Coordinates of C-alpha atoms in Angstrom, one line a residue:
I1460 CA 9.9 10.4 19.5
D1461 CA 10.0 12.2 22.9
R1462 CA 10.9 8.8 24.8
F1463 CA 13.2 7.1 22.4
F1464 CA 15.2 9.5 20.6
S1465 CA 17.9 12.3 21.9
I1466 CA 18.4 15.5 20.6
K1467 CA 22.0 14.3 19.6
F1468 CA 20.4 11.9 17.5
F1469 CA 18.2 14.3 15.4
K1470 CA 21.4 16.8 15.2
K1471 CA 23.5 13.9 13.7
T1472 CA 20.9 12.6 11.5
A1473 CA 19.8 16.1 10.0
L1474 CA 21.8 15.6 6.6
I1475 CA 20.2 12.1 6.3
S1476 CA 16.7 13.8 6.7
F1477 CA 17.6 16.3 4.1
F1478 CA 18.4 13.6 1.5
I1479 CA 15.2 11.6 2.5
V1480 CA 13.4 14.7 2.1
F1481 CA 15.1 15.3 -1.4
L1482 CA 14.4 11.8 -2.7
L1483 CA 10.8 11.8 -1.6
L1484 CA 10.1 15.0 -3.4
L1485 CA 11.7 13.6 -6.6
S1486 CA 9.7 10.3 -6.2
V1487 CA 6.5 12.4 -6.8
F1488 CA 7.5 12.7 -10.6
I1489 CA 7.8 9.1 -11.0
P1490 CA 4.7 8.1 -13.1
W1491 CA 4.0 4.8 -11.5
I1492 CA 3.9 5.9 -8.0
N1493 CA 2.7 9.4 -8.1
F1494 CA -1.0 10.2 -7.4
T1495 CA -2.5 13.3 -8.9
Y1496 CA -5.4 15.2 -7.4
G1497 CA -6.9 18.4 -8.9
G1498 CA -4.3 18.6 -11.5
A1499 CA -1.4 18.6 -9.0
N1500 CA 1.1 16.0 -8.4
R1501 CA 1.7 16.1 -4.7
W1502 CA 1.2 12.7 -3.4
I1503 CA 2.9 9.4 -3.5
D1504 CA 0.7 6.1 -3.6
L1505 CA 2.5 3.0 -2.6
G1506 CA -0.7 0.8 -2.5
F1507 CA -1.0 0.4 1.2
I1508 CA -0.2 3.9 1.9
T1509 CA -0.8 7.5 0.2
F1510 CA 1.1 10.4 1.8
Q1511 CA 2.4 14.1 0.8
P1512 CA 6.2 14.4 0.9
S1513 CA 6.1 18.1 0.9
E1514 CA 4.5 18.1 4.3
L1515 CA 7.3 15.8 5.4
A1516 CA 9.6 18.2 3.9
K1517 CA 8.8 21.1 6.1
I1518 CA 10.0 19.3 9.3
G1519 CA 12.9 17.7 7.4
L1520 CA 14.2 21.2 6.1
I1521 CA 13.6 22.7 9.6
L1522 CA 15.6 20.0 11.2
F1523 CA 18.5 20.3 8.6
S1524 CA 18.6 24.3 8.7
A1525 CA 18.9 24.0 12.6
A1526 CA 21.8 21.7 12.3
W1527 CA 23.5 23.5 9.5
L1528 CA 23.2 26.9 10.5
T1529 CA 24.5 25.8 14.0
T1530 CA 27.6 24.7 12.4
R1531 CA 28.0 28.0 10.7
K1532 CA 27.6 30.2 13.8
K1533 CA 30.9 31.7 13.3
D1534 CA 30.3 33.0 9.7
I1535 CA 26.5 33.5 10.0
K1536 CA 26.7 37.1 8.8
S1537 CA 28.9 36.0 5.6
L1538 CA 27.3 36.4 2.4
F1539 CA 29.4 33.8 0.5
K1540 CA 30.1 31.4 3.2
T1541 CA 26.6 31.0 4.8
F1542 CA 23.8 32.9 3.0
I1543 CA 24.4 32.0 -0.5
P1544 CA 25.3 28.4 0.3
Y1545 CA 22.2 28.1 2.2
L1546 CA 20.0 29.6 -0.3
I1547 CA 21.4 26.9 -2.8
I1548 CA 21.1 24.1 -0.5
I1549 CA 17.3 24.8 0.5
G1550 CA 16.4 26.2 -2.9
I1551 CA 16.6 22.9 -4.3
P1552 CA 13.8 21.2 -2.6
L1553 CA 11.8 24.6 -2.6
V1554 CA 11.8 24.4 -6.3
L1555 CA 10.9 20.8 -6.3
I1556 CA 7.6 21.7 -4.2
L1557 CA 6.8 24.6 -6.6
L1558 CA 7.0 22.4 -9.4
Q1559 CA 4.3 20.0 -7.6
K1560 CA 2.1 23.2 -8.0
D1561 CA 2.1 23.4 -4.2
I1562 CA 2.4 27.3 -4.0
S1563 CA 1.1 27.4 -0.4
T1564 CA 3.6 25.0 1.0
F1565 CA 6.4 26.5 -1.0
F1566 CA 5.5 30.2 0.4
I1567 CA 5.1 28.6 4.3
T1568 CA 8.4 26.7 3.8
S1569 CA 10.3 29.5 2.4
I1570 CA 9.2 32.0 5.1
T1571 CA 10.1 29.5 7.9
L1572 CA 13.4 28.8 6.5
F1573 CA 14.5 32.2 6.1
A1574 CA 12.9 33.3 9.3
M1575 CA 15.4 30.8 10.9
I1576 CA 18.5 32.0 9.2
F1577 CA 17.5 35.8 10.2
L1578 CA 16.9 34.4 13.8
A1579 CA 20.4 32.7 13.7
G1580 CA 21.9 36.2 13.1
T1581 CA 22.4 36.7 9.3
K1582 CA 22.2 40.3 7.8
I1583 CA 18.6 41.6 7.2
K1584 CA 19.8 43.1 3.9
Y1585 CA 20.4 39.8 2.4
L1586 CA 17.0 38.6 3.2
S1587 CA 15.2 41.6 1.6
G1588 CA 16.5 40.5 -1.9
V1589 CA 15.4 36.8 -1.4
G1590 CA 12.0 38.2 -0.3
I1591 CA 11.5 39.9 -3.6
I1592 CA 12.7 36.8 -5.4
I1593 CA 10.0 34.6 -3.5
T1594 CA 7.3 37.2 -4.3
I1595 CA 8.2 37.1 -7.9
L1596 CA 8.0 33.1 -8.0
V1597 CA 4.7 33.2 -6.2
V1598 CA 3.3 35.8 -8.6
I1599 CA 4.6 33.9 -11.7
A1600 CA 3.1 30.6 -10.2
I1601 CA -0.4 32.1 -9.7
F1602 CA -0.4 33.2 -13.2
V1603 CA 0.8 30.2 -14.7
F1604 CA -1.7 27.9 -12.7
P1605 CA -5.3 29.2 -13.5
T1606 CA -6.8 27.8 -10.3
R1607 CA -4.5 30.1 -8.3
I1608 CA -5.9 33.3 -10.5
D1609 CA -9.5 32.3 -9.6
R1610 CA -8.5 32.0 -5.8
V1611 CA -7.2 35.9 -6.2
R1612 CA -10.0 36.9 -7.9
V1613 CA -12.4 35.5 -5.2
F1614 CA -10.4 37.2 -2.5
L1615 CA -11.0 40.6 -4.5
D1616 CA -14.6 39.7 -4.9
K1617 CA -16.4 37.2 -2.9
E1618 CA -19.5 37.6 -4.8
I1619 CA -18.1 36.4 -7.9
D1620 CA -19.6 33.1 -9.0
P1621 CA -21.1 32.2 -5.6
Q1622 CA -21.9 28.5 -6.8
G1623 CA -18.4 27.9 -8.5
I1624 CA -15.1 29.4 -7.6
S1625 CA -16.3 31.4 -4.5
Y1626 CA -18.6 28.8 -3.1
Q1627 CA -16.1 27.5 -0.4
V1628 CA -15.1 30.9 1.0
N1629 CA -18.9 32.0 1.0
Q1630 CA -19.9 28.7 2.7
S1631 CA -17.4 29.2 5.3
L1632 CA -18.6 32.8 6.1
I1633 CA -22.1 31.3 6.3
A1634 CA -21.0 28.8 8.9
I1635 CA -19.1 31.3 10.8
G1636 CA -22.0 33.9 10.9
S1637 CA -24.6 31.4 11.8
G1638 CA -22.6 30.4 14.9
G1639 CA -22.9 33.8 16.6
I1640 CA -21.4 34.4 19.9
T1641 CA -21.7 31.2 21.5
G1642 CA -22.4 28.6 18.5
R1643 CA -25.0 26.1 17.9
G1644 CA -23.5 23.5 20.2
L1645 CA -20.8 20.9 19.6
G1646 CA -21.7 18.5 16.8
M1647 CA -24.6 20.6 15.6
S1648 CA -23.3 22.3 12.5
N1649 CA -25.5 22.3 9.4
Q1650 CA -23.0 23.7 6.9
K1651 CA -20.8 20.6 7.3
F1652 CA -23.4 18.3 5.8
S1653 CA -23.3 18.6 2.1
F1654 CA -22.8 22.6 2.1
L1655 CA -19.3 23.2 3.3
P1656 CA -16.4 21.6 1.1
E1657 CA -13.6 19.9 3.5
P1658 CA -15.3 20.4 6.7
S1659 CA -12.9 18.2 8.5
G1660 CA -9.7 19.6 6.4
D1661 CA -9.2 23.0 5.1
S1662 CA -12.5 24.3 6.5
I1663 CA -12.6 23.0 9.7
F1664 CA -12.2 26.4 11.6
A1665 CA -15.5 27.4 9.9
V1666 CA -17.0 24.4 11.6
I1667 CA -15.5 25.5 14.9
G1668 CA -16.9 28.9 14.6
E1669 CA -20.5 27.5 13.6
E1670 CA -20.5 25.0 16.6
L1671 CA -18.6 26.7 19.4
G1672 CA -19.3 30.4 18.1
F1673 CA -17.4 33.5 18.5
I1674 CA -16.3 32.5 22.1
G1675 CA -15.0 28.9 21.1
S1676 CA -13.1 30.3 18.0
L1677 CA -11.4 32.9 20.2
F1678 CA -10.5 29.9 22.7
V1679 CA -8.9 27.9 19.9
M1680 CA -6.6 31.0 18.8
F1681 CA -5.7 31.3 22.5
V1682 CA -4.7 27.7 22.6
Y1683 CA -2.3 28.4 19.7
L1684 CA -1.1 31.5 21.4
I1685 CA -0.2 29.4 24.5
L1686 CA 1.6 26.9 22.4
F1687 CA 3.4 29.7 20.8
V1688 CA 4.8 31.5 24.2
E1689 CA 5.3 28.0 25.7
G1690 CA 7.6 27.2 22.6
I1691 CA 9.4 30.5 23.2
I1692 CA 10.1 29.8 26.8
I1693 CA 11.5 26.5 26.0
A1694 CA 13.7 27.8 23.2
K1695 CA 15.1 30.4 25.5
K1696 CA 16.5 27.9 27.8
A1697 CA 18.0 25.6 25.1
N1698 CA 21.2 25.3 23.2
D1699 CA 21.7 26.8 19.7
F1700 CA 20.4 23.8 17.6
S1701 CA 17.4 23.2 19.9
Q1702 CA 16.6 26.8 19.9
L1703 CA 16.7 27.1 16.3
F1704 CA 14.5 24.0 15.6
I1705 CA 11.8 25.2 18.0
Y1706 CA 11.9 28.9 16.5
G1707 CA 11.4 27.1 13.1
F1708 CA 8.6 24.9 14.2
I1709 CA 6.6 27.6 16.0
T1710 CA 7.1 29.9 13.0
L1711 CA 5.8 27.2 10.8
V1712 CA 2.7 26.4 12.9
I1713 CA 1.7 30.2 13.4
I1714 CA 2.0 30.7 9.7
Q1715 CA -0.3 27.8 8.8
V1716 CA -2.8 29.0 11.7
F1717 CA -2.9 32.4 10.2
I1718 CA -3.3 31.4 6.6
N1719 CA -6.0 28.7 7.3
I1720 CA -8.1 31.0 9.6
G1721 CA -7.5 33.9 7.2
S1722 CA -8.6 31.6 4.4
V1723 CA -11.9 30.7 5.9
T1724 CA -12.8 34.4 7.1
G1725 CA -11.7 35.8 3.6
L1726 CA -8.8 37.8 5.0
V1727 CA -6.4 35.8 2.7
P1728 CA -6.9 34.0 -0.7
F1729 CA -8.3 30.6 0.0
T1730 CA -5.6 27.9 0.2
G1731 CA -5.4 24.3 1.0
V1732 CA -3.5 24.6 4.4
T1733 CA -4.7 22.6 7.1
L1734 CA -5.2 23.9 10.7
P1735 CA -2.5 22.4 12.8
F1736 CA -3.1 19.8 15.1
V1737 CA -6.8 20.1 14.1
S1738 CA -7.6 19.5 10.6
Y1739 CA -7.8 16.1 9.4
G1740 CA -4.9 15.5 7.2
G1741 CA -2.6 12.4 7.6
T1742 CA 0.7 13.4 6.5
S1743 CA 0.3 17.0 7.8
L1744 CA -0.7 15.7 11.2
V1745 CA 2.0 13.2 11.3
A1746 CA 4.7 15.9 10.3
L1747 CA 3.4 18.3 13.0
L1748 CA 3.5 15.5 15.7
I1749 CA 7.1 14.6 14.8
G1750 CA 7.9 18.3 15.2
A1751 CA 5.8 18.7 18.4
G1752 CA 7.5 15.3 19.7
I1753 CA 11.1 16.9 19.1
V1754 CA 10.1 20.1 21.0
A1755 CA 8.9 17.8 24.0
R1756 CA 12.4 15.8 23.9
I1757 CA 14.0 19.4 24.0
A1758 CA 11.9 20.3 27.1
R1759 CA 12.7 16.9 28.5
E1760 CA 16.4 17.1 28.3
Q1761 CA 16.4 20.7 29.9

């Protein structure tokens, strides 16, 4: 991406990206190609490849939003010319994501996209109303889908059903606690063998904590801080479209980092959010690498 595609290419194809995202999200509801796991229809199975469209949608919607908001620069503070049309346009794929019972992706993507229009210059009072709507939708979704209620219950009381609904978060805390200050050593985790669910996915930060300890965990968070600062530095020198894209991308990454680390440490309800660039998750990793490639291209063109 960094080598073969220009930023002009991404800007010109942003609308195409939006329609591709829309069609992929719709395809999840086609019975003969969708793949259901844990009661959720989030994946497309083409036989030779299985992927999660909502992960690709994150980057596609950031790309589209950066391009669309740039064209509305003169009317960015207008409620009827910019904010409401933007709300309607991005609301369609967001609703499709919510219908897939993917509350975490809905929440993360919503916050990212509305952070982008805020940074583009819209009025804060418009966002406050949308924030209330998003909160209401998330609360409704939690009560509609029983497994989400269980996650909230575990967040409030981690001792509830330790061999059942609170098993993963408790095993994560055991892993982190057993790592101590310096950790057991790279590759020496005990919890990742048979005890800790998803040790290479959602719970990978717990494995990092066990193997590398408190110091290693801080180092990983420091690396994310460096990526954040470097992204801001690149964005400051970029034009409107590139700047908005970078802001959207680093917002997405930081939110995912916070939720993933917060989940395994019990600071937020446990979710299936991956740790960016670290967790094993094919579609998520591909989407993040596409975003990182675009940022690298922006830096190259500067």
